[in-house]
Coordinates of C-alpha atoms in Angstrom, one line a residue:
Q139 CA -17.5 5.6 -144.5
V140 CA -19.5 2.4 -144.4
Q141 CA -21.6 1.3 -147.4
L142 CA -25.0 -0.3 -146.9
V143 CA -27.2 -2.5 -149.1
E144 CA -30.6 -3.6 -148.0
S145 CA -32.5 -6.6 -149.2
G146 CA -35.6 -8.5 -148.3
G147 CA -38.5 -6.2 -149.1
G148 CA -41.6 -7.3 -151.0
L149 CA -45.3 -7.5 -151.1
V150 CA -47.0 -9.3 -148.3
Q151 CA -50.5 -9.5 -146.8
A152 CA -51.5 -8.1 -143.5
G153 CA -50.5 -10.4 -140.6
D154 CA -47.5 -11.8 -142.5
S155 CA -43.9 -11.5 -141.6
L156 CA -40.9 -10.2 -143.5
R157 CA -37.2 -10.0 -142.7
L158 CA -35.0 -7.2 -144.0
S159 CA -31.3 -7.4 -144.1
C160 CA -28.6 -4.8 -144.4
A161 CA -25.1 -5.7 -145.5
A162 CA -22.3 -3.4 -144.6
S163 CA -18.9 -2.9 -146.1
G164 CA -16.0 -0.5 -145.8
G165 CA -15.9 0.1 -142.0
T166 CA -15.4 -1.6 -138.7
F167 CA -19.0 -2.7 -138.4
G168 CA -19.0 -3.2 -134.6
T169 CA -18.2 0.5 -134.0
Y170 CA -21.3 1.7 -135.8
A171 CA -24.8 1.9 -134.3
M172 CA -27.4 0.8 -136.8
G173 CA -30.8 2.0 -137.4
W174 CA -33.9 1.3 -139.6
F175 CA -36.0 4.1 -140.9
R176 CA -39.0 4.2 -143.2
Q177 CA -40.7 6.6 -145.4
A178 CA -44.2 6.3 -146.8
P179 CA -45.4 8.3 -149.8
G180 CA -46.2 11.9 -148.8
K181 CA -44.8 11.4 -145.3
D182 CA -41.6 12.3 -143.5
R183 CA -38.9 9.7 -142.9
E184 CA -39.6 8.1 -139.5
F185 CA -37.5 6.1 -137.0
V186 CA -38.3 2.4 -136.8
A187 CA -35.6 0.7 -134.7
A188 CA -31.9 1.1 -133.7
I189 CA -29.3 -1.1 -132.2
S190 CA -26.0 -0.3 -130.5
G191 CA -22.6 -1.3 -131.9
S192 CA -22.3 -4.3 -129.5
G193 CA -26.0 -5.3 -130.0
A194 CA -26.6 -5.0 -126.3
N195 CA -29.0 -2.0 -126.5
T196 CA -32.0 -1.6 -128.8
D197 CA -34.8 1.0 -129.3
Y198 CA -38.1 0.9 -131.2
A199 CA -40.7 3.3 -132.3
N200 CA -43.9 2.8 -130.4
S201 CA -45.8 1.8 -133.5
V202 CA -43.6 -1.3 -134.1
K203 CA -42.7 -2.3 -130.5
G204 CA -43.6 -5.9 -129.9
R205 CA -43.9 -6.7 -133.6
F206 CA -40.5 -5.8 -135.0
T207 CA -37.1 -7.0 -133.8
I208 CA -33.7 -5.5 -134.8
S209 CA -30.6 -7.6 -134.6
R210 CA -27.0 -7.6 -135.9
D211 CA -24.3 -10.1 -136.5
N212 CA -20.9 -8.2 -136.2
A213 CA -19.0 -11.3 -137.5
K214 CA -21.0 -11.1 -140.8
N215 CA -21.3 -7.3 -141.0
T216 CA -25.1 -7.5 -141.2
A217 CA -28.1 -6.0 -139.5
S218 CA -31.6 -7.3 -139.7
L219 CA -35.1 -6.2 -139.1
Q220 CA -37.6 -9.0 -138.4
M221 CA -41.1 -7.7 -139.0
N222 CA -44.1 -9.7 -137.7
S223 CA -47.8 -9.1 -137.7
L224 CA -47.4 -6.6 -140.5
K225 CA -50.1 -4.0 -141.0
S226 CA -51.0 -1.9 -144.1
E227 CA -49.7 1.2 -142.3
D228 CA -46.2 -0.4 -142.3
T229 CA -46.1 0.1 -146.1
A230 CA -43.1 2.2 -146.8
V231 CA -39.5 2.3 -148.2
Y232 CA -37.3 1.0 -145.5
S233 CA -33.7 2.1 -145.2
C234 CA -30.9 1.0 -143.0
A235 CA -28.5 3.6 -141.7
A236 CA -25.2 3.6 -139.8
R237 CA -23.7 6.2 -137.4
A238 CA -20.0 6.5 -136.5
S239 CA -20.7 5.8 -132.9
S240 CA -21.7 2.7 -131.0
F241 CA -24.5 4.6 -129.2
I242 CA -28.1 4.6 -130.2
R243 CA -29.8 7.6 -131.7
T244 CA -33.3 7.8 -133.2
T245 CA -33.0 10.9 -135.4
P246 CA -32.0 10.6 -139.1
T247 CA -29.5 13.4 -138.9
A248 CA -27.5 11.4 -136.4
F249 CA -26.7 8.8 -139.1
G250 CA -24.1 9.5 -141.8
S251 CA -24.4 6.4 -144.0
W252 CA -27.6 5.2 -145.7
G253 CA -28.6 2.3 -147.9
Q254 CA -30.7 2.8 -151.0
G255 CA -33.9 1.5 -149.4
T256 CA -36.1 -1.5 -150.0
Q257 CA -39.9 -1.3 -150.6
V258 CA -42.2 -3.1 -148.2
T259 CA -45.9 -3.2 -149.2
V260 CA -48.5 -4.7 -147.0
S261 CA -51.9 -5.4 -148.5
S262 CA -55.0 -5.5 -146.3

């Protein structure tokens, strides 16, 4: 099972950008679809973005479409989430996840490996 470690969270102002990274180890990274999810206090975990094993296909939640970009570097075993034009409602703990299939899914239960999460706080 792949192990995941996120980095890059922090406190920013509305309108700023932030880039999250997810480092993977312990598996053949290119065979895993990757996803980013977030959970705000008092709310359920929600899908943010996903990318297929090859990187050819991506999917985004409507709330982040056009502002966030998911990418991956299979040679470096990393996935990233570039977040632009951040809003206060983007404040949450962001977690990367991997599923043992190269095909995209958007539900948390489809992902078997999770990172510990990184806090993103956007002040208005």
